[in-house]
Amino acid sequence: VGALRQPRVAEVGGMGGDGKMKVLIFGRTGWLGGMLGDLCKEKGIEYSYANTRLENRESLAKELDAVKPTHVLNAAGLTGRPNVDWCESHKAETIRVNVCGTLNLADLTNERDIHLMVFATGCIFEYDDDKHTMGSGVGFTEEDTPNFHGSFYSHTKAYVEDMLKVYPNTCILRVRMPIGDDLEFHRNFIYKISKYARVVNIPNSMTVLPEMMPMSIEMARRKLTGVYNFTNPGVVSHNEILEMYKEYYDPSFTWKNFTLEEQAKILAAARSNNELDCTKLKAEFPELLGIKESLIKYVFEPNRNKKKQKTSK
C-alpha cells in the first residue's frame, strides 16, 4: 500500500500541522490505512501504524499505553479475498476480527479517553418496499435499523455497529463501494466492475475517497462521535459509472448487464444495494459534492485520456 501513488485529495480546512494530534492507525496493509498514513504525513500530523492485531486484547492494551495516542483510526478488518463470499466459509475468523477485535479496540480506547474512528460499512441496508424504494431519493439515515443480512460479512458489521454505539469516544463511518482515482488499482470499485464479464445496473450510494478521506481526518480532529453515513450525496448506477469510464478513460470499453437474479446464481452471498442519507455529514462539510460531480472532479477528470497515453507509449 505504501507504494501506491498519493491520491488527488480535497483540501479540508483545519487539518494542517495540528501538533495536538498523535494518531495510531490500524490497517497498515489495507487501502484505506495506507491513505490515512499518507494524509497524516502530508498534513504534518504525528502518526504511527499499529503492530498489534485487534483480537489480541492484552497486546493491544500494551501498545496503546506505550504509544499514548490522542486518536486511533481503525481501518483494519476482514472483508475477504477475493470478496465477501470468503466470509461465508470463514465465519469464526470473521467474527474474531470484525466483532471481537473491533470491540476490544473500542473498549480499550474508551477506558483511556482516546478518540476512536472506525471505518465501517454502509452495506448493511437494502432497498425496501416501504419508503426506501429504489429511485425514491429517500436514503437510510444514521438512526435507521440495518435491514440487510444477505451476507455474513454485513451481518457482523451491522451487529458490531450496534455495539459500538455504546462507546461515547467512538465515531463510526459507513463507507460504501469505495472509489479511488487510480483506475488500475484492484481494490477500486470502478476497476472491479470494469473487469467483470457482466454487471448489474443498480443506483447506489458510494464513497469517493480522494474527496472524503481528508474529511475523516478532520472529523477525528473535531472529535466527532456517533454514526455517520460516509458517502457522497445521491446515487450513481453501474452503467452511469461505466459510461463515464468510456467517455473519460477508455473509449473502446464495452460491457454487458445482467439481472440481480442472474447475479445471485454466481455469488455465495447476496450484495447490498441502497441509498444513504448524507444530511448529517453535509452539515459538517457543506462543500461535500454530490456523487456524480465528485466522480468527475476527483476521479475521471484527472484520468482524462490517460488510458490512451499509456497504450500509445
PDB file of C-alpha atoms in Angstrom:
ATOM      1  CA  VAL A   1       0.000   0.000   0.000  1.00  0.00           C
ATOM      2  CA  GLY A   2       2.830   2.369   0.810  1.00  0.00           C
ATOM      3  CA  ALA A   3       3.982   2.129  -2.795  1.00  0.00           C
ATOM      4  CA  LEU A   4       0.680   3.398  -4.168  1.00  0.00           C
ATOM      5  CA  ARG A   5       0.753   6.868  -5.580  1.00  0.00           C
ATOM      6  CA  GLN A   6      -0.718   9.616  -3.439  1.00  0.00           C
ATOM      7  CA  PRO A   7      -4.352  10.155  -4.475  1.00  0.00           C
ATOM      8  CA  ARG A   8      -5.646  13.535  -5.540  1.00  0.00           C
ATOM      9  CA  VAL A   9      -7.233  14.811  -2.352  1.00  0.00           C
ATOM     10  CA  ALA A  10      -9.586  17.560  -1.345  1.00  0.00           C
ATOM     11  CA  GLU A  11      -8.323  20.423   0.783  1.00  0.00           C
ATOM     12  CA  VAL A  12     -10.196  20.488   4.069  1.00  0.00           C
ATOM     13  CA  GLY A  13      -9.630  23.368   6.450  1.00  0.00           C
ATOM     14  CA  GLY A  14      -8.271  22.995   9.953  1.00  0.00           C
ATOM     15  CA  MET A  15      -6.069  19.939   9.400  1.00  0.00           C
ATOM     16  CA  GLY A  16      -2.644  21.423   8.806  1.00  0.00           C
ATOM     17  CA  GLY A  17       0.109  20.653  11.300  1.00  0.00           C
ATOM     18  CA  ASP A  18      -2.099  20.022  14.304  1.00  0.00           C
ATOM     19  CA  GLY A  19       0.564  19.266  16.905  1.00  0.00           C
ATOM     20  CA  LYS A  20      -2.083  18.205  19.409  1.00  0.00           C
ATOM     21  CA  MET A  21      -2.960  15.121  17.405  1.00  0.00           C
ATOM     22  CA  LYS A  22      -0.983  11.922  17.874  1.00  0.00           C
ATOM     23  CA  VAL A  23      -2.536   9.266  15.674  1.00  0.00           C
ATOM     24  CA  LEU A  24      -2.273   5.481  15.804  1.00  0.00           C
ATOM     25  CA  ILE A  25      -3.526   3.750  12.639  1.00  0.00           C
ATOM     26  CA  PHE A  26      -4.734   0.167  12.394  1.00  0.00           C
ATOM     27  CA  GLY A  27      -4.731  -1.302   8.895  1.00  0.00           C
ATOM     28  CA  ARG A  28      -1.210  -0.662   7.616  1.00  0.00           C
ATOM     29  CA  THR A  29      -1.524  -3.100   4.713  1.00  0.00           C
ATOM     30  CA  GLY A  30      -5.006  -2.005   3.656  1.00  0.00           C
ATOM     31  CA  TRP A  31      -6.059   0.549   1.061  1.00  0.00           C
ATOM     32  CA  LEU A  32      -7.700   2.999   3.486  1.00  0.00           C
ATOM     33  CA  GLY A  33      -4.985   2.512   6.096  1.00  0.00           C
ATOM     34  CA  GLY A  34      -2.340   3.453   3.562  1.00  0.00           C
ATOM     35  CA  MET A  35      -4.269   6.578   2.569  1.00  0.00           C
ATOM     36  CA  LEU A  36      -4.643   7.633   6.211  1.00  0.00           C
ATOM     37  CA  GLY A  37      -0.886   7.457   6.788  1.00  0.00           C
ATOM     38  CA  ASP A  38      -0.224   9.457   3.626  1.00  0.00           C
ATOM     39  CA  LEU A  39      -2.738  12.117   4.684  1.00  0.00           C
ATOM     40  CA  CYS A  40      -1.301  12.433   8.197  1.00  0.00           C
ATOM     41  CA  LYS A  41       2.196  12.784   6.746  1.00  0.00           C
ATOM     42  CA  GLU A  42       1.032  15.397   4.252  1.00  0.00           C
ATOM     43  CA  LYS A  43      -0.716  17.419   6.971  1.00  0.00           C
ATOM     44  CA  GLY A  44       2.168  17.256   9.442  1.00  0.00           C
ATOM     45  CA  ILE A  45       0.217  15.138  11.931  1.00  0.00           C
ATOM     46  CA  GLU A  46       2.267  12.807  14.127  1.00  0.00           C
ATOM     47  CA  TYR A  47       1.245   9.233  13.363  1.00  0.00           C
ATOM     48  CA  SER A  48       2.375   5.621  13.505  1.00  0.00           C
ATOM     49  CA  TYR A  49       0.998   2.276  12.410  1.00  0.00           C
ATOM     50  CA  ALA A  50      -0.087  -0.265  14.993  1.00  0.00           C
ATOM     51  CA  ASN A  51       1.783  -3.552  15.207  1.00  0.00           C
ATOM     52  CA  THR A  52      -0.837  -5.416  17.229  1.00  0.00           C
ATOM     53  CA  ARG A  53      -3.706  -7.491  15.901  1.00  0.00           C
ATOM     54  CA  LEU A  54      -7.110  -6.297  17.092  1.00  0.00           C
ATOM     55  CA  GLU A  55      -8.102  -9.652  18.558  1.00  0.00           C
ATOM     56  CA  ASN A  56      -5.078  -9.729  20.925  1.00  0.00           C
ATOM     57  CA  ARG A  57      -6.536  -7.641  23.746  1.00  0.00           C
ATOM     58  CA  GLU A  58      -3.558  -7.759  26.119  1.00  0.00           C
ATOM     59  CA  SER A  59      -1.054  -6.755  23.417  1.00  0.00           C
ATOM     60  CA  LEU A  60      -3.456  -4.106  22.205  1.00  0.00           C
ATOM     61  CA  ALA A  61      -3.632  -2.543  25.663  1.00  0.00           C
ATOM     62  CA  LYS A  62       0.158  -2.523  25.941  1.00  0.00           C
ATOM     63  CA  GLU A  63       0.563  -0.804  22.581  1.00  0.00           C
ATOM     64  CA  LEU A  64      -1.980   1.881  23.433  1.00  0.00           C
ATOM     65  CA  ASP A  65      -0.190   2.540  26.735  1.00  0.00           C
ATOM     66  CA  ALA A  66       3.209   2.668  25.029  1.00  0.00           C
ATOM     67  CA  VAL A  67       2.210   4.947  22.144  1.00  0.00           C
ATOM     68  CA  LYS A  68      -0.273   7.095  24.098  1.00  0.00           C
ATOM     69  CA  PRO A  69      -2.173   8.336  21.029  1.00  0.00           C
ATOM     70  CA  THR A  70      -4.796  11.063  21.220  1.00  0.00           C
ATOM     71  CA  HIS A  71      -6.630   9.493  18.256  1.00  0.00           C
ATOM     72  CA  VAL A  72      -6.945   5.976  16.879  1.00  0.00           C
ATOM     73  CA  LEU A  73      -8.040   5.377  13.287  1.00  0.00           C
ATOM     74  CA  ASN A  74      -9.216   1.823  12.660  1.00  0.00           C
ATOM     75  CA  ALA A  75      -9.181   0.771   9.016  1.00  0.00           C
ATOM     76  CA  ALA A  76      -8.418  -2.867   9.829  1.00  0.00           C
ATOM     77  CA  GLY A  77     -10.857  -5.712   9.348  1.00  0.00           C
ATOM     78  CA  LEU A  78     -11.726  -8.740   7.266  1.00  0.00           C
ATOM     79  CA  THR A  79     -13.579  -8.156   4.014  1.00  0.00           C
ATOM     80  CA  GLY A  80     -12.476 -11.468   2.493  1.00  0.00           C
ATOM     81  CA  ARG A  81     -10.380 -12.273  -0.559  1.00  0.00           C
ATOM     82  CA  PRO A  82     -11.180 -12.001  -3.353  1.00  0.00           C
ATOM     83  CA  ASN A  83     -14.520 -10.733  -1.992  1.00  0.00           C
ATOM     84  CA  VAL A  84     -17.008 -11.045   0.864  1.00  0.00           C
ATOM     85  CA  ASP A  85     -18.005 -14.547  -0.259  1.00  0.00           C
ATOM     86  CA  TRP A  86     -14.881 -15.690   1.644  1.00  0.00           C
ATOM     87  CA  CYS A  87     -16.546 -14.753   4.925  1.00  0.00           C
ATOM     88  CA  GLU A  88     -19.351 -17.251   4.276  1.00  0.00           C
ATOM     89  CA  SER A  89     -16.912 -20.144   4.725  1.00  0.00           C
ATOM     90  CA  HIS A  90     -14.695 -18.453   7.365  1.00  0.00           C
ATOM     91  CA  LYS A  91     -17.260 -17.275   9.890  1.00  0.00           C
ATOM     92  CA  ALA A  92     -15.213 -17.758  13.067  1.00  0.00           C
ATOM     93  CA  GLU A  93     -12.257 -15.785  11.646  1.00  0.00           C
ATOM     94  CA  THR A  94     -14.625 -13.031  10.502  1.00  0.00           C
ATOM     95  CA  ILE A  95     -16.178 -12.725  13.981  1.00  0.00           C
ATOM     96  CA  ARG A  96     -12.767 -12.773  15.678  1.00  0.00           C
ATOM     97  CA  VAL A  97     -11.565  -9.685  13.815  1.00  0.00           C
ATOM     98  CA  ASN A  98     -14.686  -7.755  12.780  1.00  0.00           C
ATOM     99  CA  VAL A  99     -16.569  -8.185  16.048  1.00  0.00           C
ATOM    100  CA  CYS A 100     -14.245  -9.220  18.896  1.00  0.00           C
ATOM    101  CA  GLY A 101     -11.265  -7.227  17.643  1.00  0.00           C
ATOM    102  CA  THR A 102     -13.189  -4.048  16.914  1.00  0.00           C
ATOM    103  CA  LEU A 103     -14.928  -4.163  20.299  1.00  0.00           C
ATOM    104  CA  ASN A 104     -11.573  -4.731  22.025  1.00  0.00           C
ATOM    105  CA  LEU A 105     -10.302  -1.529  20.458  1.00  0.00           C
ATOM    106  CA  ALA A 106     -13.423   0.458  21.338  1.00  0.00           C
ATOM    107  CA  ASP A 107     -13.372  -0.744  24.927  1.00  0.00           C
ATOM    108  CA  LEU A 108      -9.662  -0.102  25.497  1.00  0.00           C
ATOM    109  CA  THR A 109      -9.635   3.336  23.856  1.00  0.00           C
ATOM    110  CA  ASN A 110     -12.726   4.347  25.814  1.00  0.00           C
ATOM    111  CA  GLU A 111     -11.034   3.345  29.090  1.00  0.00           C
ATOM    112  CA  ARG A 112      -8.113   5.603  28.159  1.00  0.00           C
ATOM    113  CA  ASP A 113     -10.187   8.529  26.853  1.00  0.00           C
ATOM    114  CA  ILE A 114      -8.753   8.142  23.328  1.00  0.00           C
ATOM    115  CA  HIS A 115     -10.893   9.178  20.379  1.00  0.00           C
ATOM    116  CA  LEU A 116     -11.614   6.219  18.076  1.00  0.00           C
ATOM    117  CA  MET A 117     -12.676   6.412  14.448  1.00  0.00           C
ATOM    118  CA  VAL A 118     -13.891   3.171  12.870  1.00  0.00           C
ATOM    119  CA  PHE A 119     -14.079   2.837   9.093  1.00  0.00           C
ATOM    120  CA  ALA A 120     -17.166   0.658   8.890  1.00  0.00           C
ATOM    121  CA  THR A 121     -19.585  -0.138   6.064  1.00  0.00           C
ATOM    122  CA  GLY A 122     -22.884   1.147   4.741  1.00  0.00           C
ATOM    123  CA  CYS A 123     -23.562  -2.259   3.168  1.00  0.00           C
ATOM    124  CA  ILE A 124     -25.985  -3.083   5.972  1.00  0.00           C
ATOM    125  CA  PHE A 125     -29.092  -1.796   4.213  1.00  0.00           C
ATOM    126  CA  GLU A 126     -31.024  -2.721   1.092  1.00  0.00           C
ATOM    127  CA  TYR A 127     -33.813  -1.037  -0.814  1.00  0.00           C
ATOM    128  CA  ASP A 128     -37.208  -2.000   0.628  1.00  0.00           C
ATOM    129  CA  ASP A 129     -40.843  -1.879  -0.478  1.00  0.00           C
ATOM    130  CA  ASP A 130     -41.704   0.845   2.010  1.00  0.00           C
ATOM    131  CA  LYS A 131     -40.212   4.348   1.888  1.00  0.00           C
ATOM    132  CA  HIS A 132     -36.683   3.325   0.805  1.00  0.00           C
ATOM    133  CA  THR A 133     -37.582   2.147  -2.681  1.00  0.00           C
ATOM    134  CA  MET A 134     -35.054   2.318  -5.477  1.00  0.00           C
ATOM    135  CA  GLY A 135     -35.228   5.707  -7.194  1.00  0.00           C
ATOM    136  CA  SER A 136     -37.260   7.328  -4.408  1.00  0.00           C
ATOM    137  CA  GLY A 137     -34.398   9.586  -3.320  1.00  0.00           C
ATOM    138  CA  VAL A 138     -35.151   8.654   0.293  1.00  0.00           C
ATOM    139  CA  GLY A 139     -31.983   7.366   1.893  1.00  0.00           C
ATOM    140  CA  PHE A 140     -31.396   5.387   5.060  1.00  0.00           C
ATOM    141  CA  THR A 141     -30.372   7.641   7.948  1.00  0.00           C
ATOM    142  CA  GLU A 142     -27.918   7.035  10.776  1.00  0.00           C
ATOM    143  CA  GLU A 143     -30.879   6.184  13.031  1.00  0.00           C
ATOM    144  CA  ASP A 144     -32.403   3.510  10.791  1.00  0.00           C
ATOM    145  CA  THR A 145     -32.054  -0.135  11.792  1.00  0.00           C
ATOM    146  CA  PRO A 146     -29.986  -2.230   9.337  1.00  0.00           C
ATOM    147  CA  ASN A 147     -32.229  -4.412   7.184  1.00  0.00           C
ATOM    148  CA  PHE A 148     -29.680  -6.299   5.051  1.00  0.00           C
ATOM    149  CA  HIS A 149     -28.407  -9.621   6.321  1.00  0.00           C
ATOM    150  CA  GLY A 150     -27.754 -11.300   2.988  1.00  0.00           C
ATOM    151  CA  SER A 151     -24.037 -11.797   3.664  1.00  0.00           C
ATOM    152  CA  PHE A 152     -22.261 -12.913   6.811  1.00  0.00           C
ATOM    153  CA  TYR A 153     -19.818 -10.017   6.399  1.00  0.00           C
ATOM    154  CA  SER A 154     -22.658  -7.474   6.501  1.00  0.00           C
ATOM    155  CA  HIS A 155     -24.308  -9.350   9.367  1.00  0.00           C
ATOM    156  CA  THR A 156     -21.189  -8.974  11.534  1.00  0.00           C
ATOM    157  CA  LYS A 157     -20.829  -5.319  10.573  1.00  0.00           C
ATOM    158  CA  ALA A 158     -24.415  -4.466  11.487  1.00  0.00           C
ATOM    159  CA  TYR A 159     -24.027  -6.291  14.811  1.00  0.00           C
ATOM    160  CA  VAL A 160     -20.774  -4.591  15.776  1.00  0.00           C
ATOM    161  CA  GLU A 161     -22.058  -1.141  14.779  1.00  0.00           C
ATOM    162  CA  ASP A 162     -24.916  -1.534  17.234  1.00  0.00           C
ATOM    163  CA  MET A 163     -22.433  -2.430  19.976  1.00  0.00           C
ATOM    164  CA  LEU A 164     -20.052   0.412  19.083  1.00  0.00           C
ATOM    165  CA  LYS A 165     -22.801   2.993  19.604  1.00  0.00           C
ATOM    166  CA  VAL A 166     -22.481   2.325  23.337  1.00  0.00           C
ATOM    167  CA  TYR A 167     -18.986   3.833  23.430  1.00  0.00           C
ATOM    168  CA  PRO A 168     -19.015   7.646  23.785  1.00  0.00           C
ATOM    169  CA  ASN A 169     -15.483   8.015  22.334  1.00  0.00           C
ATOM    170  CA  THR A 170     -16.246   6.326  19.016  1.00  0.00           C
ATOM    171  CA  CYS A 171     -17.055   7.694  15.558  1.00  0.00           C
ATOM    172  CA  ILE A 172     -18.382   5.175  13.024  1.00  0.00           C
ATOM    173  CA  LEU A 173     -18.076   5.959   9.322  1.00  0.00           C
ATOM    174  CA  ARG A 174     -20.288   3.966   6.970  1.00  0.00           C
ATOM    175  CA  VAL A 175     -18.205   3.633   3.783  1.00  0.00           C
ATOM    176  CA  ARG A 176     -19.768   2.166   0.625  1.00  0.00           C
ATOM    177  CA  MET A 177     -18.267   0.877  -2.629  1.00  0.00           C
ATOM    178  CA  PRO A 178     -15.058   2.920  -2.216  1.00  0.00           C
ATOM    179  CA  ILE A 179     -13.716   4.649  -5.307  1.00  0.00           C
ATOM    180  CA  GLY A 180     -10.180   5.974  -5.772  1.00  0.00           C
ATOM    181  CA  ASP A 181      -8.541   7.901  -8.584  1.00  0.00           C
ATOM    182  CA  ASP A 182      -6.244   5.041  -9.661  1.00  0.00           C
ATOM    183  CA  LEU A 183      -8.399   3.249 -12.211  1.00  0.00           C
ATOM    184  CA  GLU A 184      -5.926   0.370 -12.474  1.00  0.00           C
ATOM    185  CA  PHE A 185      -5.913  -0.418  -8.728  1.00  0.00           C
ATOM    186  CA  HIS A 186      -7.616  -3.740  -7.967  1.00  0.00           C
ATOM    187  CA  ARG A 187      -9.484  -2.586  -4.838  1.00  0.00           C
ATOM    188  CA  ASN A 188     -11.104   0.340  -6.651  1.00  0.00           C
ATOM    189  CA  PHE A 189     -14.823  -0.278  -7.231  1.00  0.00           C
ATOM    190  CA  ILE A 190     -14.528   1.125 -10.760  1.00  0.00           C
ATOM    191  CA  TYR A 191     -11.639  -1.207 -11.599  1.00  0.00           C
ATOM    192  CA  LYS A 192     -13.640  -4.151 -10.259  1.00  0.00           C
ATOM    193  CA  ILE A 193     -16.759  -3.548 -12.321  1.00  0.00           C
ATOM    194  CA  SER A 194     -14.692  -2.733 -15.430  1.00  0.00           C
ATOM    195  CA  LYS A 195     -13.237  -6.259 -15.240  1.00  0.00           C
ATOM    196  CA  TYR A 196     -16.468  -8.172 -14.660  1.00  0.00           C
ATOM    197  CA  ALA A 197     -17.872 -10.157 -17.585  1.00  0.00           C
ATOM    198  CA  ARG A 198     -21.308  -8.746 -16.757  1.00  0.00           C
ATOM    199  CA  VAL A 199     -22.533  -6.155 -14.262  1.00  0.00           C
ATOM    200  CA  VAL A 200     -25.842  -5.330 -12.627  1.00  0.00           C
ATOM    201  CA  ASN A 201     -27.163  -1.809 -13.081  1.00  0.00           C
ATOM    202  CA  ILE A 202     -28.391  -0.533  -9.734  1.00  0.00           C
ATOM    203  CA  PRO A 203     -28.181   3.031  -8.320  1.00  0.00           C
ATOM    204  CA  ASN A 204     -26.097   3.098  -5.125  1.00  0.00           C
ATOM    205  CA  SER A 205     -24.520   5.449  -2.623  1.00  0.00           C
ATOM    206  CA  MET A 206     -20.723   5.367  -2.913  1.00  0.00           C
ATOM    207  CA  THR A 207     -17.648   6.909  -1.292  1.00  0.00           C
ATOM    208  CA  VAL A 208     -15.225   8.924  -3.447  1.00  0.00           C
ATOM    209  CA  LEU A 209     -12.107   8.518  -1.347  1.00  0.00           C
ATOM    210  CA  PRO A 210      -9.954  11.382  -2.715  1.00  0.00           C
ATOM    211  CA  GLU A 211     -12.615  13.859  -1.613  1.00  0.00           C
ATOM    212  CA  MET A 212     -13.772  12.182   1.568  1.00  0.00           C
ATOM    213  CA  MET A 213     -10.730  10.677   3.277  1.00  0.00           C
ATOM    214  CA  PRO A 214      -9.318  14.129   4.201  1.00  0.00           C
ATOM    215  CA  MET A 215     -12.698  14.828   5.819  1.00  0.00           C
ATOM    216  CA  SER A 216     -12.270  11.763   8.016  1.00  0.00           C
ATOM    217  CA  ILE A 217      -9.045  13.224   9.433  1.00  0.00           C
ATOM    218  CA  GLU A 218     -10.839  16.488  10.132  1.00  0.00           C
ATOM    219  CA  MET A 219     -13.708  14.621  11.801  1.00  0.00           C
ATOM    220  CA  ALA A 220     -11.181  12.926  14.081  1.00  0.00           C
ATOM    221  CA  ARG A 221      -9.593  16.300  14.874  1.00  0.00           C
ATOM    222  CA  ARG A 222     -13.041  17.651  15.808  1.00  0.00           C
ATOM    223  CA  LYS A 223     -13.578  14.508  17.922  1.00  0.00           C
ATOM    224  CA  LEU A 224     -16.962  13.858  16.353  1.00  0.00           C
ATOM    225  CA  THR A 225     -18.692  10.755  17.665  1.00  0.00           C
ATOM    226  CA  GLY A 226     -21.632   8.556  16.716  1.00  0.00           C
ATOM    227  CA  VAL A 227     -22.591   7.160  13.326  1.00  0.00           C
ATOM    228  CA  TYR A 228     -22.102   8.992  10.014  1.00  0.00           C
ATOM    229  CA  ASN A 229     -23.161   7.867   6.577  1.00  0.00           C
ATOM    230  CA  PHE A 230     -19.795   8.396   4.892  1.00  0.00           C
ATOM    231  CA  THR A 231     -20.771   8.590   1.228  1.00  0.00           C
ATOM    232  CA  ASN A 232     -21.253  11.344  -1.293  1.00  0.00           C
ATOM    233  CA  PRO A 233     -24.848  12.587  -1.502  1.00  0.00           C
ATOM    234  CA  GLY A 234     -27.072  10.969  -4.098  1.00  0.00           C
ATOM    235  CA  VAL A 235     -26.691   7.753  -6.046  1.00  0.00           C
ATOM    236  CA  VAL A 236     -24.988   6.602  -9.229  1.00  0.00           C
ATOM    237  CA  SER A 237     -25.612   3.422 -11.187  1.00  0.00           C
ATOM    238  CA  HIS A 238     -23.078   0.945 -12.535  1.00  0.00           C
ATOM    239  CA  ASN A 239     -23.930   1.929 -16.103  1.00  0.00           C
ATOM    240  CA  GLU A 240     -23.530   5.635 -15.363  1.00  0.00           C
ATOM    241  CA  ILE A 241     -20.050   4.993 -13.959  1.00  0.00           C
ATOM    242  CA  LEU A 242     -19.055   2.832 -16.910  1.00  0.00           C
ATOM    243  CA  GLU A 243     -20.344   5.477 -19.333  1.00  0.00           C
ATOM    244  CA  MET A 244     -18.009   7.991 -17.625  1.00  0.00           C
ATOM    245  CA  TYR A 245     -15.203   5.419 -17.756  1.00  0.00           C
ATOM    246  CA  LYS A 246     -15.736   5.085 -21.504  1.00  0.00           C
ATOM    247  CA  GLU A 247     -16.006   8.850 -22.070  1.00  0.00           C
ATOM    248  CA  TYR A 248     -13.017   9.938 -19.993  1.00  0.00           C
ATOM    249  CA  TYR A 249     -10.701   6.953 -19.850  1.00  0.00           C
ATOM    250  CA  ASP A 250     -11.212   4.153 -22.363  1.00  0.00           C
ATOM    251  CA  PRO A 251     -13.266   4.989 -25.497  1.00  0.00           C
ATOM    252  CA  SER A 252     -13.090   1.367 -26.655  1.00  0.00           C
ATOM    253  CA  PHE A 253     -14.638  -0.029 -23.464  1.00  0.00           C
ATOM    254  CA  THR A 254     -17.818  -2.108 -23.687  1.00  0.00           C
ATOM    255  CA  TRP A 255     -19.819  -4.009 -21.087  1.00  0.00           C
ATOM    256  CA  LYS A 256     -22.846  -6.234 -20.654  1.00  0.00           C
ATOM    257  CA  ASN A 257     -25.527  -6.166 -17.978  1.00  0.00           C
ATOM    258  CA  PHE A 258     -27.340  -8.913 -16.165  1.00  0.00           C
ATOM    259  CA  THR A 259     -30.112  -9.022 -13.574  1.00  0.00           C
ATOM    260  CA  LEU A 260     -29.882  -9.355  -9.814  1.00  0.00           C
ATOM    261  CA  GLU A 261     -31.421 -12.809 -10.169  1.00  0.00           C
ATOM    262  CA  GLU A 262     -28.726 -13.848 -12.641  1.00  0.00           C
ATOM    263  CA  GLN A 263     -26.020 -12.347 -10.398  1.00  0.00           C
ATOM    264  CA  ALA A 264     -27.300 -14.298  -7.387  1.00  0.00           C
ATOM    265  CA  LYS A 265     -26.597 -17.580  -9.194  1.00  0.00           C
ATOM    266  CA  ILE A 266     -22.836 -16.928  -9.258  1.00  0.00           C
ATOM    267  CA  LEU A 267     -22.392 -15.496  -5.734  1.00  0.00           C
ATOM    268  CA  ALA A 268     -22.156 -17.288  -2.392  1.00  0.00           C
ATOM    269  CA  ALA A 269     -23.675 -14.257  -0.640  1.00  0.00           C
ATOM    270  CA  ALA A 270     -26.091 -11.528  -1.653  1.00  0.00           C
ATOM    271  CA  ARG A 271     -24.910  -7.954  -2.195  1.00  0.00           C
ATOM    272  CA  SER A 272     -26.288  -4.793  -0.626  1.00  0.00           C
ATOM    273  CA  ASN A 273     -27.826  -2.056  -2.791  1.00  0.00           C
ATOM    274  CA  ASN A 274     -29.021   1.142  -1.135  1.00  0.00           C
ATOM    275  CA  GLU A 275     -29.078   4.908  -0.847  1.00  0.00           C
ATOM    276  CA  LEU A 276     -27.775   6.521   2.336  1.00  0.00           C
ATOM    277  CA  ASP A 277     -28.950   9.911   3.572  1.00  0.00           C
ATOM    278  CA  CYS A 278     -25.977  12.290   3.923  1.00  0.00           C
ATOM    279  CA  THR A 279     -27.730  15.215   5.644  1.00  0.00           C
ATOM    280  CA  LYS A 280     -25.743  14.762   8.877  1.00  0.00           C
ATOM    281  CA  LEU A 281     -22.353  14.660   7.112  1.00  0.00           C
ATOM    282  CA  LYS A 282     -23.294  17.555   4.817  1.00  0.00           C
ATOM    283  CA  ALA A 283     -23.997  19.686   7.891  1.00  0.00           C
ATOM    284  CA  GLU A 284     -20.341  19.207   8.925  1.00  0.00           C
ATOM    285  CA  PHE A 285     -18.986  19.667   5.387  1.00  0.00           C
ATOM    286  CA  PRO A 286     -21.308  21.846   3.289  1.00  0.00           C
ATOM    287  CA  GLU A 287     -18.766  21.706   0.448  1.00  0.00           C
ATOM    288  CA  LEU A 288     -19.245  17.939   0.011  1.00  0.00           C
ATOM    289  CA  LEU A 289     -20.012  17.237  -3.639  1.00  0.00           C
ATOM    290  CA  GLY A 290     -22.784  15.022  -4.972  1.00  0.00           C
ATOM    291  CA  ILE A 291     -21.607  11.617  -6.145  1.00  0.00           C
ATOM    292  CA  LYS A 292     -21.584  12.345  -9.888  1.00  0.00           C
ATOM    293  CA  GLU A 293     -19.863  15.729  -9.511  1.00  0.00           C
ATOM    294  CA  SER A 294     -17.281  14.210  -7.188  1.00  0.00           C
ATOM    295  CA  LEU A 295     -16.585  11.345  -9.595  1.00  0.00           C
ATOM    296  CA  ILE A 296     -15.905  13.779 -12.416  1.00  0.00           C
ATOM    297  CA  LYS A 297     -13.740  16.167 -10.364  1.00  0.00           C
ATOM    298  CA  TYR A 298     -11.666  13.690  -8.347  1.00  0.00           C
ATOM    299  CA  VAL A 299     -11.607  10.557 -10.499  1.00  0.00           C
ATOM    300  CA  PHE A 300     -12.419  10.997 -14.162  1.00  0.00           C
ATOM    301  CA  GLU A 301     -11.063  14.464 -14.997  1.00  0.00           C
ATOM    302  CA  PRO A 302      -7.608  13.591 -13.549  1.00  0.00           C
ATOM    303  CA  ASN A 303      -7.662  10.421 -15.675  1.00  0.00           C
ATOM    304  CA  ARG A 304      -8.865  12.002 -18.907  1.00  0.00           C
ATOM    305  CA  ASN A 305      -7.097  10.354 -21.865  1.00  0.00           C
ATOM    306  CA  LYS A 306      -4.567   8.600 -19.593  1.00  0.00           C
ATOM    307  CA  LYS A 307      -5.520   5.189 -20.962  1.00  0.00           C
ATOM    308  CA  LYS A 308      -4.834   6.474 -24.457  1.00  0.00           C
ATOM    309  CA  GLN A 309      -1.456   7.857 -23.392  1.00  0.00           C
ATOM    310  CA  LYS A 310      -0.481   4.558 -21.759  1.00  0.00           C
ATOM    311  CA  THR A 311      -1.348   2.454 -24.776  1.00  0.00           C
ATOM    312  CA  SER A 312       0.349   4.826 -27.232  1.00  0.00           C
ATOM    313  CA  LYS A 313       3.711   4.685 -25.440  1.00  0.00           C
TER     314      LYS A 313
END
